PDB file of N, CA and C in Angstrom:
ATOM      1  N   UNK A   5       0.835  -1.187   0.000  1.00 72.00           N
ATOM      2  CA  UNK A   5       0.000   0.000   0.000  1.00 72.00           C
ATOM      3  C   UNK A   5       0.878   1.247   0.000  1.00 72.00           C
ATOM      4  N   UNK A   6       0.587   2.148  -0.903  1.00 88.00           N
ATOM      5  CA  UNK A   6       1.322   3.411  -0.982  1.00 88.00           C
ATOM      6  C   UNK A   6       0.655   4.438  -0.078  1.00 88.00           C
ATOM      7  N   UNK A   7       1.495   5.166   0.683  1.00 93.00           N
ATOM      8  CA  UNK A   7       0.928   6.194   1.534  1.00 93.00           C
ATOM      9  C   UNK A   7       1.563   7.549   1.221  1.00 93.00           C
ATOM     10  N   UNK A   8       0.775   8.594   1.420  1.00 97.00           N
ATOM     11  CA  UNK A   8       1.259   9.958   1.268  1.00 97.00           C
ATOM     12  C   UNK A   8       0.861  10.739   2.505  1.00 97.00           C
ATOM     13  N   UNK A   9       1.684  11.716   2.850  1.00 97.00           N
ATOM     14  CA  UNK A   9       1.402  12.575   4.002  1.00 97.00           C
ATOM     15  C   UNK A   9       1.351  14.002   3.497  1.00 97.00           C
ATOM     16  N   UNK A  10       0.321  14.703   3.916  1.00 97.00           N
ATOM     17  CA  UNK A  10       0.079  16.066   3.445  1.00 97.00           C
ATOM     18  C   UNK A  10      -0.140  16.984   4.645  1.00 97.00           C
ATOM     19  N   UNK A  11       0.508  18.152   4.604  1.00 98.00           N
ATOM     20  CA  UNK A  11       0.276  19.170   5.624  1.00 98.00           C
ATOM     21  C   UNK A  11      -0.801  20.109   5.103  1.00 98.00           C
ATOM     22  N   UNK A  12      -1.818  20.317   5.902  1.00 98.00           N
ATOM     23  CA  UNK A  12      -2.900  21.232   5.545  1.00 98.00           C
ATOM     24  C   UNK A  12      -2.917  22.357   6.588  1.00 98.00           C
ATOM     25  N   UNK A  13      -2.041  23.343   6.433  1.00 97.00           N
ATOM     26  CA  UNK A  13      -1.925  24.390   7.452  1.00 97.00           C
ATOM     27  C   UNK A  13      -3.210  25.199   7.658  1.00 97.00           C
ATOM     28  N   UNK A  14      -4.023  25.318   6.615  1.00 97.00           N
ATOM     29  CA  UNK A  14      -5.281  26.053   6.754  1.00 97.00           C
ATOM     30  C   UNK A  14      -6.266  25.325   7.676  1.00 97.00           C
ATOM     31  N   UNK A  15      -6.041  24.031   7.894  1.00 97.00           N
ATOM     32  CA  UNK A  15      -6.883  23.229   8.790  1.00 97.00           C
ATOM     33  C   UNK A  15      -6.133  22.820  10.059  1.00 97.00           C
ATOM     34  N   UNK A  16      -4.872  23.261  10.198  1.00 98.00           N
ATOM     35  CA  UNK A  16      -4.032  22.886  11.344  1.00 98.00           C
ATOM     36  C   UNK A  16      -3.977  21.364  11.505  1.00 98.00           C
ATOM     37  N   UNK A  17      -3.611  20.696  10.436  1.00 98.00           N
ATOM     38  CA  UNK A  17      -3.538  19.234  10.514  1.00 98.00           C
ATOM     39  C   UNK A  17      -2.596  18.662   9.474  1.00 98.00           C
ATOM     40  N   UNK A  18      -2.116  17.475   9.805  1.00 98.00           N
ATOM     41  CA  UNK A  18      -1.369  16.637   8.874  1.00 98.00           C
ATOM     42  C   UNK A  18      -2.251  15.425   8.608  1.00 98.00           C
ATOM     43  N   UNK A  19      -2.287  14.993   7.354  1.00 98.00           N
ATOM     44  CA  UNK A  19      -3.106  13.833   6.988  1.00 98.00           C
ATOM     45  C   UNK A  19      -2.237  12.772   6.343  1.00 98.00           C
ATOM     46  N   UNK A  20      -2.594  11.510   6.591  1.00 98.00           N
ATOM     47  CA  UNK A  20      -1.956  10.395   5.902  1.00 98.00           C
ATOM     48  C   UNK A  20      -3.028   9.689   5.076  1.00 98.00           C
ATOM     49  N   UNK A  21      -2.691   9.457   3.813  1.00 97.00           N
ATOM     50  CA  UNK A  21      -3.599   8.790   2.882  1.00 97.00           C
ATOM     51  C   UNK A  21      -2.957   7.485   2.427  1.00 97.00           C
ATOM     52  N   UNK A  22      -3.752   6.448   2.329  1.00 96.00           N
ATOM     53  CA  UNK A  22      -3.292   5.159   1.821  1.00 96.00           C
ATOM     54  C   UNK A  22      -4.076   4.870   0.552  1.00 96.00           C
ATOM     55  N   UNK A  23      -3.348   4.747  -0.533  1.00 94.00           N
ATOM     56  CA  UNK A  23      -3.978   4.517  -1.839  1.00 94.00           C
ATOM     57  C   UNK A  23      -5.111   5.509  -2.086  1.00 94.00           C
ATOM     58  N   UNK A  24      -4.877   6.773  -1.716  1.00 93.00           N
ATOM     59  CA  UNK A  24      -5.845   7.835  -1.961  1.00 93.00           C
ATOM     60  C   UNK A  24      -6.946   7.976  -0.927  1.00 93.00           C
ATOM     61  N   UNK A  25      -6.981   7.108   0.081  1.00 96.00           N
ATOM     62  CA  UNK A  25      -8.022   7.160   1.108  1.00 96.00           C
ATOM     63  C   UNK A  25      -7.443   7.736   2.393  1.00 96.00           C
ATOM     64  N   UNK A  26      -8.159   8.690   2.985  1.00 97.00           N
ATOM     65  CA  UNK A  26      -7.722   9.272   4.252  1.00 97.00           C
ATOM     66  C   UNK A  26      -7.696   8.176   5.316  1.00 97.00           C
ATOM     67  N   UNK A  27      -6.494   7.948   5.884  1.00 98.00           N
ATOM     68  CA  UNK A  27      -6.326   6.883   6.874  1.00 98.00           C
ATOM     69  C   UNK A  27      -6.113   7.424   8.280  1.00 98.00           C
ATOM     70  N   UNK A  28      -5.740   8.685   8.393  1.00 98.00           N
ATOM     71  CA  UNK A  28      -5.519   9.261   9.718  1.00 98.00           C
ATOM     72  C   UNK A  28      -5.108  10.710   9.625  1.00 98.00           C
ATOM     73  N   UNK A  29      -5.096  11.362  10.797  1.00 98.00           N
ATOM     74  CA  UNK A  29      -4.695  12.760  10.838  1.00 98.00           C
ATOM     75  C   UNK A  29      -4.155  13.106  12.214  1.00 98.00           C
ATOM     76  N   UNK A  30      -3.312  14.127  12.227  1.00 98.00           N
ATOM     77  CA  UNK A  30      -2.774  14.689  13.464  1.00 98.00           C
ATOM     78  C   UNK A  30      -3.111  16.171  13.460  1.00 98.00           C
ATOM     79  N   UNK A  31      -3.929  16.593  14.413  1.00 98.00           N
ATOM     80  CA  UNK A  31      -4.373  17.977  14.499  1.00 98.00           C
ATOM     81  C   UNK A  31      -3.515  18.739  15.505  1.00 98.00           C
ATOM     82  N   UNK A  32      -3.401  20.035  15.289  1.00 98.00           N
ATOM     83  CA  UNK A  32      -2.644  20.878  16.204  1.00 98.00           C
ATOM     84  C   UNK A  32      -3.270  22.257  16.305  1.00 98.00           C
ATOM     85  N   UNK A  33      -2.955  22.952  17.387  1.00 98.00           N
ATOM     86  CA  UNK A  33      -3.297  24.357  17.539  1.00 98.00           C
ATOM     87  C   UNK A  33      -1.984  25.138  17.558  1.00 98.00           C
ATOM     88  N   UNK A  34      -2.060  26.382  17.167  1.00 97.00           N
ATOM     89  CA  UNK A  34      -0.868  27.223  17.102  1.00 97.00           C
ATOM     90  C   UNK A  34      -0.981  28.332  18.133  1.00 97.00           C
ATOM     91  N   UNK A  35       0.078  28.458  18.925  1.00 96.00           N
ATOM     92  CA  UNK A  35       0.198  29.565  19.864  1.00 96.00           C
ATOM     93  C   UNK A  35       1.601  30.126  19.698  1.00 96.00           C
ATOM     94  N   UNK A  36       1.702  31.297  19.110  1.00 95.00           N
ATOM     95  CA  UNK A  36       3.014  31.882  18.862  1.00 95.00           C
ATOM     96  C   UNK A  36       3.798  31.012  17.904  1.00 95.00           C
ATOM     97  N   UNK A  37       4.962  30.531  18.360  1.00 96.00           N
ATOM     98  CA  UNK A  37       5.839  29.698  17.544  1.00 96.00           C
ATOM     99  C   UNK A  37       5.764  28.222  17.955  1.00 96.00           C
ATOM    100  N   UNK A  38       4.598  27.814  18.490  1.00 98.00           N
ATOM    101  CA  UNK A  38       4.448  26.447  18.991  1.00 98.00           C
ATOM    102  C   UNK A  38       3.238  25.776  18.329  1.00 98.00           C
ATOM    103  N   UNK A  39       3.462  24.581  17.801  1.00 98.00           N
ATOM    104  CA  UNK A  39       2.372  23.719  17.348  1.00 98.00           C
ATOM    105  C   UNK A  39       2.092  22.735  18.467  1.00 98.00           C
ATOM    106  N   UNK A  40       0.910  22.826  19.020  1.00 98.00           N
ATOM    107  CA  UNK A  40       0.508  21.899  20.079  1.00 98.00           C
ATOM    108  C   UNK A  40      -0.302  20.778  19.439  1.00 98.00           C
ATOM    109  N   UNK A  41       0.339  19.629  19.293  1.00 98.00           N
ATOM    110  CA  UNK A  41      -0.353  18.466  18.725  1.00 98.00           C
ATOM    111  C   UNK A  41      -1.311  17.929  19.781  1.00 98.00           C
ATOM    112  N   UNK A  42      -2.613  18.063  19.506  1.00 97.00           N
ATOM    113  CA  UNK A  42      -3.615  17.767  20.527  1.00 97.00           C
ATOM    114  C   UNK A  42      -4.557  16.620  20.178  1.00 97.00           C
ATOM    115  N   UNK A  43      -4.420  16.058  18.979  1.00 96.00           N
ATOM    116  CA  UNK A  43      -5.349  14.980  18.610  1.00 96.00           C
ATOM    117  C   UNK A  43      -4.774  14.206  17.430  1.00 96.00           C
ATOM    118  N   UNK A  44      -4.611  12.904  17.599  1.00 97.00           N
ATOM    119  CA  UNK A  44      -4.140  12.035  16.516  1.00 97.00           C
ATOM    120  C   UNK A  44      -5.127  10.883  16.365  1.00 97.00           C
ATOM    121  N   UNK A  45      -5.547  10.643  15.133  1.00 96.00           N
ATOM    122  CA  UNK A  45      -6.557   9.617  14.863  1.00 96.00           C
ATOM    123  C   UNK A  45      -6.098   8.752  13.690  1.00 96.00           C
ATOM    124  N   UNK A  46      -6.270   7.450  13.833  1.00 96.00           N
ATOM    125  CA  UNK A  46      -6.096   6.524  12.719  1.00 96.00           C
ATOM    126  C   UNK A  46      -7.431   5.818  12.517  1.00 96.00           C
ATOM    127  N   UNK A  47      -7.910   5.821  11.283  1.00 96.00           N
ATOM    128  CA  UNK A  47      -9.156   5.131  10.966  1.00 96.00           C
ATOM    129  C   UNK A  47      -9.006   3.661  11.371  1.00 96.00           C
ATOM    130  N   UNK A  48     -10.023   3.091  12.031  1.00 96.00           N
ATOM    131  CA  UNK A  48      -9.926   1.695  12.484  1.00 96.00           C
ATOM    132  C   UNK A  48      -9.521   0.712  11.389  1.00 96.00           C
ATOM    133  N   UNK A  49      -9.913   0.955  10.160  1.00 95.00           N
ATOM    134  CA  UNK A  49      -9.581   0.043   9.066  1.00 95.00           C
ATOM    135  C   UNK A  49      -8.081   0.032   8.747  1.00 95.00           C
ATOM    136  N   UNK A  50      -7.356   1.046   9.228  1.00 95.00           N
ATOM    137  CA  UNK A  50      -5.931   1.161   8.912  1.00 95.00           C
ATOM    138  C   UNK A  50      -5.032   0.994  10.137  1.00 95.00           C
ATOM    139  N   UNK A  51      -5.597   0.665  11.272  1.00 94.00           N
ATOM    140  CA  UNK A  51      -4.794   0.524  12.490  1.00 94.00           C
ATOM    141  C   UNK A  51      -3.890  -0.705  12.416  1.00 94.00           C
ATOM    142  N   UNK A  52      -2.807  -0.651  13.187  1.00 93.00           N
ATOM    143  CA  UNK A  52      -1.893  -1.778  13.265  1.00 93.00           C
ATOM    144  C   UNK A  52      -0.877  -1.849  12.135  1.00 93.00           C
ATOM    145  N   UNK A  53      -0.770  -0.786  11.342  1.00 93.00           N
ATOM    146  CA  UNK A  53       0.147  -0.766  10.212  1.00 93.00           C
ATOM    147  C   UNK A  53       1.292   0.225  10.409  1.00 93.00           C
ATOM    148  N   UNK A  54       1.353   0.847  11.578  1.00 94.00           N
ATOM    149  CA  UNK A  54       2.414   1.815  11.853  1.00 94.00           C
ATOM    150  C   UNK A  54       2.205   3.174  11.218  1.00 94.00           C
ATOM    151  N   UNK A  55       0.997   3.434  10.753  1.00 96.00           N
ATOM    152  CA  UNK A  55       0.740   4.690  10.057  1.00 96.00           C
ATOM    153  C   UNK A  55       0.788   5.895  10.979  1.00 96.00           C
ATOM    154  N   UNK A  56       0.316   5.753  12.207  1.00 96.00           N
ATOM    155  CA  UNK A  56       0.334   6.887  13.141  1.00 96.00           C
ATOM    156  C   UNK A  56       1.768   7.337  13.397  1.00 96.00           C
ATOM    157  N   UNK A  57       2.672   6.400  13.549  1.00 96.00           N
ATOM    158  CA  UNK A  57       4.072   6.747  13.759  1.00 96.00           C
ATOM    159  C   UNK A  57       4.669   7.460  12.555  1.00 96.00           C
ATOM    160  N   UNK A  58       4.349   6.995  11.362  1.00 97.00           N
ATOM    161  CA  UNK A  58       4.836   7.655  10.147  1.00 97.00           C
ATOM    162  C   UNK A  58       4.271   9.063  10.046  1.00 97.00           C
ATOM    163  N   UNK A  59       3.000   9.207  10.381  1.00 97.00           N
ATOM    164  CA  UNK A  59       2.343  10.509  10.329  1.00 97.00           C
ATOM    165  C   UNK A  59       2.974  11.481  11.317  1.00 97.00           C
ATOM    166  N   UNK A  60       3.136  11.059  12.554  1.00 98.00           N
ATOM    167  CA  UNK A  60       3.690  11.933  13.582  1.00 98.00           C
ATOM    168  C   UNK A  60       5.146  12.271  13.273  1.00 98.00           C
ATOM    169  N   UNK A  61       5.904  11.306  12.815  1.00 97.00           N
ATOM    170  CA  UNK A  61       7.291  11.563  12.439  1.00 97.00           C
ATOM    171  C   UNK A  61       7.363  12.640  11.357  1.00 97.00           C
ATOM    172  N   UNK A  62       6.541  12.523  10.346  1.00 98.00           N
ATOM    173  CA  UNK A  62       6.524  13.518   9.267  1.00 98.00           C
ATOM    174  C   UNK A  62       6.078  14.882   9.780  1.00 98.00           C
ATOM    175  N   UNK A  63       5.094  14.898  10.672  1.00 98.00           N
ATOM    176  CA  UNK A  63       4.612  16.165  11.230  1.00 98.00           C
ATOM    177  C   UNK A  63       5.704  16.848  12.050  1.00 98.00           C
ATOM    178  N   UNK A  64       6.452  16.067  12.808  1.00 98.00           N
ATOM    179  CA  UNK A  64       7.520  16.641  13.621  1.00 98.00           C
ATOM    180  C   UNK A  64       8.685  17.085  12.748  1.00 98.00           C
ATOM    181  N   UNK A  65       8.999  16.326  11.710  1.00 98.00           N
ATOM    182  CA  UNK A  65      10.047  16.737  10.768  1.00 98.00           C
ATOM    183  C   UNK A  65       9.659  18.047  10.085  1.00 98.00           C
ATOM    184  N   UNK A  66       8.406  18.173   9.722  1.00 98.00           N
ATOM    185  CA  UNK A  66       7.919  19.396   9.091  1.00 98.00           C
ATOM    186  C   UNK A  66       7.991  20.568  10.067  1.00 98.00           C
ATOM    187  N   UNK A  67       7.640  20.311  11.322  1.00 98.00           N
ATOM    188  CA  UNK A  67       7.715  21.368  12.332  1.00 98.00           C
ATOM    189  C   UNK A  67       9.155  21.852  12.481  1.00 98.00           C
ATOM    190  N   UNK A  68      10.089  20.919  12.507  1.00 98.00           N
ATOM    191  CA  UNK A  68      11.511  21.281  12.596  1.00 98.00           C
ATOM    192  C   UNK A  68      11.908  22.134  11.383  1.00 98.00           C
ATOM    193  N   UNK A  69      11.535  21.689  10.191  1.00 98.00           N
ATOM    194  CA  UNK A  69      11.877  22.412   8.967  1.00 98.00           C
ATOM    195  C   UNK A  69      11.256  23.805   8.938  1.00 98.00           C
ATOM    196  N   UNK A  70      10.085  23.950   9.542  1.00 97.00           N
ATOM    197  CA  UNK A  70       9.400  25.240   9.589  1.00 97.00           C
ATOM    198  C   UNK A  70       9.915  26.130  10.708  1.00 97.00           C
ATOM    199  N   UNK A  71      10.797  25.592  11.556  1.00 97.00           N
ATOM    200  CA  UNK A  71      11.388  26.386  12.628  1.00 97.00           C
ATOM    201  C   UNK A  71      10.461  26.640  13.799  1.00 97.00           C
ATOM    202  N   UNK A  72       9.516  25.728  14.020  1.00 97.00           N
ATOM    203  CA  UNK A  72       8.594  25.890  15.143  1.00 97.00           C
ATOM    204  C   UNK A  72       8.849  24.822  16.200  1.00 97.00           C
ATOM    205  N   UNK A  73       8.447  25.134  17.416  1.00 98.00           N
ATOM    206  CA  UNK A  73       8.535  24.171  18.501  1.00 98.00           C
ATOM    207  C   UNK A  73       7.204  23.426  18.591  1.00 98.00           C
ATOM    208  N   UNK A  74       7.185  22.397  19.445  1.00 98.00           N
ATOM    209  CA  UNK A  74       5.968  21.609  19.597  1.00 98.00           C
ATOM    210  C   UNK A  74       5.587  21.477  21.060  1.00 98.00           C
ATOM    211  N   UNK A  75       4.318  21.193  21.267  1.00 97.00           N
ATOM    212  CA  UNK A  75       3.792  20.761  22.560  1.00 97.00           C
ATOM    213  C   UNK A  75       3.038  19.465  22.288  1.00 97.00           C
ATOM    214  N   UNK A  76       2.868  18.655  23.333  1.00 97.00           N
ATOM    215  CA  UNK A  76       2.304  17.311  23.133  1.00 97.00           C
ATOM    216  C   UNK A  76       1.074  17.079  24.008  1.00 97.00           C
ATOM    217  N   UNK A  77      -0.003  17.790  23.718  1.00 97.00           N
ATOM    218  CA  UNK A  77      -1.248  17.554  24.452  1.00 97.00           C
ATOM    219  C   UNK A  77      -1.856  16.197  24.118  1.00 97.00           C
ATOM    220  N   UNK A  78      -1.550  15.681  22.941  1.00 96.00           N
ATOM    221  CA  UNK A  78      -2.023  14.353  22.537  1.00 96.00           C
ATOM    222  C   UNK A  78      -1.130  13.299  23.188  1.00 96.00           C
ATOM    223  N   UNK A  79      -1.739  12.328  23.841  1.00 96.00           N
ATOM    224  CA  UNK A  79      -0.962  11.299  24.532  1.00 96.00           C
ATOM    225  C   UNK A  79      -0.127  10.465  23.564  1.00 96.00           C
ATOM    226  N   UNK A  80      -0.613  10.237  22.347  1.00 96.00           N
ATOM    227  CA  UNK A  80       0.171   9.470  21.382  1.00 96.00           C
ATOM    228  C   UNK A  80       1.441  10.226  21.002  1.00 96.00           C
ATOM    229  N   UNK A  81       1.312  11.513  20.727  1.00 97.00           N
ATOM    230  CA  UNK A  81       2.479  12.317  20.344  1.00 97.00           C
ATOM    231  C   UNK A  81       3.452  12.413  21.513  1.00 97.00           C
ATOM    232  N   UNK A  82       2.924  12.560  22.723  1.00 97.00           N
ATOM    233  CA  UNK A  82       3.779  12.615  23.918  1.00 97.00           C
ATOM    234  C   UNK A  82       4.604  11.329  24.035  1.00 97.00           C
ATOM    235  N   UNK A  83       3.962  10.186  23.884  1.00 97.00           N
ATOM    236  CA  UNK A  83       4.653   8.897  23.968  1.00 97.00           C
ATOM    237  C   UNK A  83       5.659   8.744  22.824  1.00 97.00           C
ATOM    238  N   UNK A  84       5.267   9.168  21.630  1.00 97.00           N
ATOM    239  CA  UNK A  84       6.147   9.066  20.470  1.00 97.00           C
ATOM    240  C   UNK A  84       7.431   9.861  20.700  1.00 97.00           C
ATOM    241  N   UNK A  85       7.313  11.086  21.192  1.00 97.00           N
ATOM    242  CA  UNK A  85       8.485  11.931  21.440  1.00 97.00           C
ATOM    243  C   UNK A  85       9.344  11.337  22.550  1.00 97.00           C
ATOM    244  N   UNK A  86       8.719  10.766  23.569  1.00 97.00           N
ATOM    245  CA  UNK A  86       9.486  10.141  24.655  1.00 97.00           C
ATOM    246  C   UNK A  86      10.300   8.956  24.135  1.00 97.00           C
ATOM    247  N   UNK A  87       9.751   8.222  23.181  1.00 97.00           N
ATOM    248  CA  UNK A  87      10.428   7.037  22.643  1.00 97.00           C
ATOM    249  C   UNK A  87      11.398   7.362  21.510  1.00 97.00           C
ATOM    250  N   UNK A  88      11.256   8.520  20.914  1.00 97.00           N
ATOM    251  CA  UNK A  88      12.097   8.947  19.792  1.00 97.00           C
ATOM    252  C   UNK A  88      12.802  10.235  20.186  1.00 97.00           C
ATOM    253  N   UNK A  89      13.863  10.076  20.936  1.00 96.00           N
ATOM    254  CA  UNK A  89      14.516  11.213  21.589  1.00 96.00           C
ATOM    255  C   UNK A  89      15.061  12.257  20.617  1.00 96.00           C
ATOM    256  N   UNK A  90      15.207  11.916  19.345  1.00 97.00           N
ATOM    257  CA  UNK A  90      15.700  12.895  18.385  1.00 97.00           C
ATOM    258  C   UNK A  90      14.728  14.058  18.182  1.00 97.00           C
ATOM    259  N   UNK A  91      13.508  13.927  18.693  1.00 97.00           N
ATOM    260  CA  UNK A  91      12.523  15.001  18.585  1.00 97.00           C
ATOM    261  C   UNK A  91      12.379  15.815  19.863  1.00 97.00           C
ATOM    262  N   UNK A  92      13.035  15.437  20.926  1.00 96.00           N
ATOM    263  CA  UNK A  92      12.838  16.127  22.203  1.00 96.00           C
ATOM    264  C   UNK A  92      13.322  17.575  22.190  1.00 96.00           C
ATOM    265  N   UNK A  93      14.257  17.899  21.302  1.00 97.00           N
ATOM    266  CA  UNK A  93      14.713  19.284  21.218  1.00 97.00           C
ATOM    267  C   UNK A  93      13.628  20.216  20.670  1.00 97.00           C
ATOM    268  N   UNK A  94      12.568  19.668  20.086  1.00 97.00           N
ATOM    269  CA  UNK A  94      11.471  20.484  19.569  1.00 97.00           C
ATOM    270  C   UNK A  94      10.502  20.926  20.652  1.00 97.00           C
ATOM    271  N   UNK A  95      10.549  20.288  21.824  1.00 97.00           N
ATOM    272  CA  UNK A  95       9.588  20.584  22.887  1.00 97.00           C
ATOM    273  C   UNK A  95       9.726  22.022  23.372  1.00 97.00           C
ATOM    274  N   UNK A  96       8.594  22.691  23.457  1.00 95.00           N
ATOM    275  CA  UNK A  96       8.580  24.081  23.943  1.00 95.00           C
ATOM    276  C   UNK A  96       8.767  24.117  25.449  1.00 95.00           C
TER     277      UNK A  96
END
C-alpha cells in the first residue's frame, strides 16, 4: 500500500492517505511559535500498520523544517516523542 502525508496548514492538521483514502490525521493548535499536537486519529480500518508513527514523524520533521517548537497535548504524540529522543529538542 502506498501512503502519502500532506500538511494542511489552513486546517491545522497533517493527513496520511493510503492509496488515496484518508487513513488518519494529526491535528494541532498554534500559539506563537508552537504547534501543540492535541489529537491524533487513525481510521480503524488502517490501524496496526504503523501509520500513526509515520504521520507523527513527518509532522515533527515538518515542524523542525518550519522552525517551530511543539507541545504534546495528545498522549500518542507525547509517547512518540518520549520514545524517539531525536525530537525532544522540539519541545517548547
